[in-house]
PDB file of C-alpha atoms in Angstrom:
ATOM      1  CA  ALA H   1      49.726 -34.129 -40.812  1.00  0.00           C
ATOM      2  CA  ALA H   2      52.574 -36.430 -42.021  1.00  0.00           C
ATOM      3  CA  ASN H   3      51.435 -38.825 -39.003  1.00  0.00           C
ATOM      4  CA  PHE H   4      47.916 -39.074 -40.290  1.00  0.00           C
ATOM      5  CA  SER H   5      48.959 -39.589 -43.883  1.00  0.00           C
ATOM      6  CA  ILE H   6      51.046 -42.637 -42.836  1.00  0.00           C
ATOM      7  CA  THR H   7      48.079 -43.908 -40.890  1.00  0.00           C
ATOM      8  CA  VAL H   8      45.943 -43.626 -44.043  1.00  0.00           C
ATOM      9  CA  GLN H   9      48.522 -45.485 -46.188  1.00  0.00           C
ATOM     10  CA  ALA H  10      48.724 -48.204 -43.440  1.00  0.00           C
ATOM     11  CA  LEU H  11      45.018 -48.572 -43.327  1.00  0.00           C
ATOM     12  CA  MET H  12      44.904 -48.995 -47.140  1.00  0.00           C
ATOM     13  CA  ILE H  13      47.456 -51.531 -46.925  1.00  0.00           C
ATOM     14  CA  LEU H  14      45.822 -53.454 -44.163  1.00  0.00           C
ATOM     15  CA  SER H  15      42.376 -53.280 -46.036  1.00  0.00           C
ATOM     16  CA  HIS H  16      43.954 -54.923 -48.950  1.00  0.00           C
ATOM     17  CA  ALA H  17      45.801 -57.577 -46.901  1.00  0.00           C
ATOM     18  CA  SER H  18      42.626 -58.385 -44.900  1.00  0.00           C
ATOM     19  CA  ARG H  19      40.870 -59.353 -48.342  1.00  0.00           C
ATOM     20  CA  PHE H  20      43.425 -62.379 -48.392  1.00  0.00           C
ATOM     21  CA  ASP H  21      43.928 -63.140 -44.864  1.00  0.00           C
ATOM     22  CA  ASP H  22      41.078 -63.314 -42.511  1.00  0.00           C
ATOM     23  CA  SER H  23      43.136 -62.985 -39.452  1.00  0.00           C
ATOM     24  CA  LEU H  24      43.884 -59.381 -40.350  1.00  0.00           C
ATOM     25  CA  THR H  25      40.159 -58.352 -40.704  1.00  0.00           C
ATOM     26  CA  ASP H  26      39.489 -57.507 -37.020  1.00  0.00           C
ATOM     27  CA  ARG H  27      42.780 -55.692 -36.804  1.00  0.00           C
ATOM     28  CA  PHE H  28      41.924 -53.854 -39.946  1.00  0.00           C
ATOM     29  CA  TYR H  29      38.505 -52.680 -38.517  1.00  0.00           C
ATOM     30  CA  THR H  30      39.771 -51.857 -35.046  1.00  0.00           C
ATOM     31  CA  ALA H  31      42.534 -49.577 -36.464  1.00  0.00           C
ATOM     32  CA  LEU H  32      40.079 -47.873 -38.912  1.00  0.00           C
ATOM     33  CA  TYR H  33      37.564 -47.307 -36.180  1.00  0.00           C
ATOM     34  CA  ASP H  34      40.382 -45.771 -33.961  1.00  0.00           C
ATOM     35  CA  ALA H  35      41.595 -43.545 -36.753  1.00  0.00           C
ATOM     36  CA  LEU H  36      38.254 -41.769 -36.976  1.00  0.00           C
ATOM     37  CA  LEU H  37      39.167 -40.047 -33.706  1.00  0.00           C
ATOM     38  CA  HIS H  38      42.773 -39.108 -35.034  1.00  0.00           C
ATOM     39  CA  PRO H  39      43.505 -35.415 -33.996  1.00  0.00           C
ATOM     40  CA  ASP H  40      44.796 -34.748 -37.289  1.00  0.00           C
ATOM     41  CA  LEU H  41      41.999 -36.101 -39.403  1.00  0.00           C
ATOM     42  CA  PRO H  42      39.901 -32.777 -39.976  1.00  0.00           C
ATOM     43  CA  ALA H  43      42.935 -30.834 -41.393  1.00  0.00           C
ATOM     44  CA  SER H  44      44.289 -33.562 -43.347  1.00  0.00           C
ATOM     45  CA  ALA H  45      45.256 -33.437 -46.978  1.00  0.00           C
ATOM     46  CA  LYS H  46      44.236 -37.136 -47.138  1.00  0.00           C
ATOM     47  CA  LEU H  47      40.795 -36.758 -45.975  1.00  0.00           C
ATOM     48  CA  ALA H  48      38.934 -37.902 -49.206  1.00  0.00           C
ATOM     49  CA  LEU H  49      41.202 -40.950 -49.311  1.00  0.00           C
ATOM     50  CA  PHE H  50      40.520 -41.753 -45.754  1.00  0.00           C
ATOM     51  CA  LEU H  51      36.521 -41.339 -46.230  1.00  0.00           C
ATOM     52  CA  ASN H  52      37.070 -43.591 -49.240  1.00  0.00           C
ATOM     53  CA  VAL H  53      38.727 -46.385 -47.212  1.00  0.00           C
ATOM     54  CA  VAL H  54      36.022 -45.971 -44.532  1.00  0.00           C
ATOM     55  CA  TYR H  55      33.312 -46.053 -47.350  1.00  0.00           C
ATOM     56  CA  LYS H  56      34.807 -49.265 -48.932  1.00  0.00           C
ATOM     57  CA  ALA H  57      35.034 -51.036 -45.521  1.00  0.00           C
ATOM     58  CA  MET H  58      31.706 -50.054 -44.500  1.00  0.00           C
ATOM     59  CA  LYS H  59      29.987 -51.240 -47.710  1.00  0.00           C
ATOM     60  CA  SER H  60      31.677 -54.525 -47.847  1.00  0.00           C
ATOM     61  CA  ASP H  61      31.588 -55.385 -44.142  1.00  0.00           C
ATOM     62  CA  ALA H  62      29.240 -58.410 -43.553  1.00  0.00           C
ATOM     63  CA  SER H  63      28.790 -57.393 -39.605  1.00  0.00           C
ATOM     64  CA  GLU H  64      25.752 -55.227 -39.386  1.00  0.00           C
ATOM     65  CA  LEU H  65      26.751 -54.361 -35.720  1.00  0.00           C
ATOM     66  CA  ARG H  66      30.104 -53.214 -36.647  1.00  0.00           C
ATOM     67  CA  ARG H  67      28.784 -51.114 -39.432  1.00  0.00           C
ATOM     68  CA  ALA H  68      26.411 -49.718 -36.876  1.00  0.00           C
ATOM     69  CA  ALA H  69      29.294 -48.781 -34.808  1.00  0.00           C
ATOM     70  CA  PHE H  70      31.031 -47.053 -37.499  1.00  0.00           C
ATOM     71  CA  ALA H  71      27.929 -45.355 -38.446  1.00  0.00           C
ATOM     72  CA  LYS H  72      27.540 -43.938 -34.818  1.00  0.00           C
ATOM     73  CA  ARG H  73      31.222 -42.808 -34.673  1.00  0.00           C
ATOM     74  CA  LEU H  74      30.877 -40.967 -37.828  1.00  0.00           C
ATOM     75  CA  LEU H  75      27.602 -39.120 -36.580  1.00  0.00           C
ATOM     76  CA  GLN H  76      29.526 -38.265 -33.227  1.00  0.00           C
ATOM     77  CA  LEU H  77      32.452 -36.968 -35.472  1.00  0.00           C
ATOM     78  CA  CYS H  78      30.132 -34.828 -37.443  1.00  0.00           C
ATOM     79  CA  ALA H  79      29.086 -32.714 -34.297  1.00  0.00           C
ATOM     80  CA  HIS H  80      32.765 -31.462 -33.966  1.00  0.00           C
ATOM     81  CA  ALA H  81      34.075 -31.730 -37.479  1.00  0.00           C
ATOM     82  CA  THR H  82      34.970 -29.151 -40.040  1.00  0.00           C
ATOM     83  CA  PRO H  83      32.214 -28.648 -42.776  1.00  0.00           C
ATOM     84  CA  ALA H  84      34.298 -30.570 -45.206  1.00  0.00           C
ATOM     85  CA  LEU H  85      34.476 -33.587 -42.954  1.00  0.00           C
ATOM     86  CA  ALA H  86      30.832 -33.374 -41.786  1.00  0.00           C
ATOM     87  CA  CYS H  87      29.868 -33.282 -45.358  1.00  0.00           C
ATOM     88  CA  GLY H  88      31.934 -36.147 -46.433  1.00  0.00           C
ATOM     89  CA  ALA H  89      30.998 -38.339 -43.461  1.00  0.00           C
ATOM     90  CA  LEU H  90      27.057 -37.535 -44.185  1.00  0.00           C
ATOM     91  CA  LEU H  91      27.478 -38.373 -47.922  1.00  0.00           C
ATOM     92  CA  LEU H  92      29.361 -41.530 -46.914  1.00  0.00           C
ATOM     93  CA  LEU H  93      26.473 -42.603 -44.444  1.00  0.00           C
ATOM     94  CA  SER H  94      23.860 -41.726 -47.076  1.00  0.00           C
ATOM     95  CA  GLU H  95      25.657 -43.912 -49.685  1.00  0.00           C
ATOM     96  CA  VAL H  96      26.286 -47.009 -47.376  1.00  0.00           C
ATOM     97  CA  SER H  97      22.893 -46.722 -46.073  1.00  0.00           C
ATOM     98  CA  ARG H  98      21.370 -47.323 -49.610  1.00  0.00           C
ATOM     99  CA  ALA H  99      22.936 -50.622 -49.465  1.00  0.00           C
ATOM    100  CA  ALA H 100      22.200 -51.591 -45.793  1.00  0.00           C
ATOM    101  CA  PRO H 101      18.613 -51.077 -45.052  1.00  0.00           C
ATOM    102  CA  SER H 102      18.987 -51.840 -41.293  1.00  0.00           C
ATOM    103  CA  LEU H 103      21.568 -48.932 -41.128  1.00  0.00           C
ATOM    104  CA  ARG H 104      19.234 -46.595 -42.782  1.00  0.00           C
ATOM    105  CA  ALA H 105      16.634 -47.427 -40.014  1.00  0.00           C
ATOM    106  CA  MET H 106      19.039 -46.934 -37.228  1.00  0.00           C
ATOM    107  CA  ILE H 107      19.943 -43.663 -38.480  1.00  0.00           C
ATOM    108  CA  ALA H 108      16.382 -42.444 -38.962  1.00  0.00           C
ATOM    109  CA  GLN H 109      15.024 -43.964 -35.748  1.00  0.00           C
ATOM    110  CA  PRO H 110      17.805 -44.214 -33.261  1.00  0.00           C
ATOM    111  CA  GLN H 111      15.600 -46.246 -30.905  1.00  0.00           C
ATOM    112  CA  ILE H 112      15.876 -49.166 -33.252  1.00  0.00           C
ATOM    113  CA  ALA H 113      18.449 -51.411 -32.356  1.00  0.00           C
ATOM    114  CA  ILE H 114      20.335 -53.596 -34.682  1.00  0.00           C
ATOM    115  CA  SER H 115      20.150 -57.156 -33.429  1.00  0.00           C
ATOM    116  CA  HIS H 116      23.383 -58.766 -31.736  1.00  0.00           C
ATOM    117  CA  PRO H 117      24.031 -61.943 -33.106  1.00  0.00           C
ATOM    118  CA  ALA H 118      25.466 -64.450 -30.567  1.00  0.00           C
ATOM    119  CA  GLY H 119      29.148 -63.931 -30.069  1.00  0.00           C
ATOM    120  CA  ALA H 120      29.564 -60.839 -32.374  1.00  0.00           C
ATOM    121  CA  GLY H 121      31.242 -57.790 -31.073  1.00  0.00           C
ATOM    122  CA  ALA H 122      31.414 -54.421 -32.531  1.00  0.00           C
ATOM    123  CA  ALA H 123      34.660 -52.361 -33.529  1.00  0.00           C
ATOM    124  CA  GLY H 124      35.847 -50.538 -30.582  1.00  0.00           C
ATOM    125  CA  GLY H 125      33.593 -52.536 -28.242  1.00  0.00           C
ATOM    126  CA  GLY H 126      30.447 -50.122 -28.817  1.00  0.00           C
ATOM    127  CA  SER H 127      26.878 -51.298 -27.921  1.00  0.00           C
ATOM    128  CA  SER H 128      24.336 -51.069 -30.518  1.00  0.00           C
ATOM    129  CA  SER H 129      21.227 -50.638 -28.318  1.00  0.00           C
ATOM    130  CA  ARG H 130      19.904 -47.694 -26.672  1.00  0.00           C
ATOM    131  CA  GLY H 131      18.570 -47.645 -23.102  1.00  0.00           C
ATOM    132  CA  SER H 132      14.915 -48.605 -23.231  1.00  0.00           C
ATOM    133  CA  SER H 133      13.904 -47.903 -19.581  1.00  0.00           C
ATOM    134  CA  SER H 134      11.638 -44.902 -19.035  1.00  0.00           C
ATOM    135  CA  GLY H 135      13.679 -42.139 -17.386  1.00  0.00           C
ATOM    136  CA  GLY H 136      16.462 -42.880 -19.838  1.00  0.00           C
ATOM    137  CA  GLY H 137      20.240 -42.430 -18.625  1.00  0.00           C
ATOM    138  CA  GLY H 138      20.297 -38.579 -18.261  1.00  0.00           C
ATOM    139  CA  GLY H 139      20.864 -37.982 -22.028  1.00  0.00           C
ATOM    140  CA  ASP H 140      24.079 -38.649 -23.717  1.00  0.00           C
ATOM    141  CA  GLY H 141      24.167 -35.152 -25.210  1.00  0.00           C
ATOM    142  CA  SER H 142      26.470 -35.249 -28.312  1.00  0.00           C
TER     143      SER H 142
END
């Protein structure tokens, strides 16, 4: 659990530093995206602090594609999370989607893809569109 506490503290520092140095922005979002899969996350005493960092990052992010990638990762996390983490993540998504209508539409209707601006990438390399061919891809079964 101490390892995740250090991760949260480092993310807070990176978040603050990325406001002053644009070169740290991608590093911060990549580290935050990876931290969502940290094995100590569900049982951490720093869960509320971590979700606050995620909330602030998603709300202030100018990239809709990256925000969508975070939303999808949070929804995947909810499927296997403790009740406290699942409720916190869903509340976080609800609050962020109020400020981002495109995110609300993506959550409500998953077949709607968020448009991909030229040269933009999502944190973690995730794609924002779902397969549109009939017959689908055998289901991704979360």
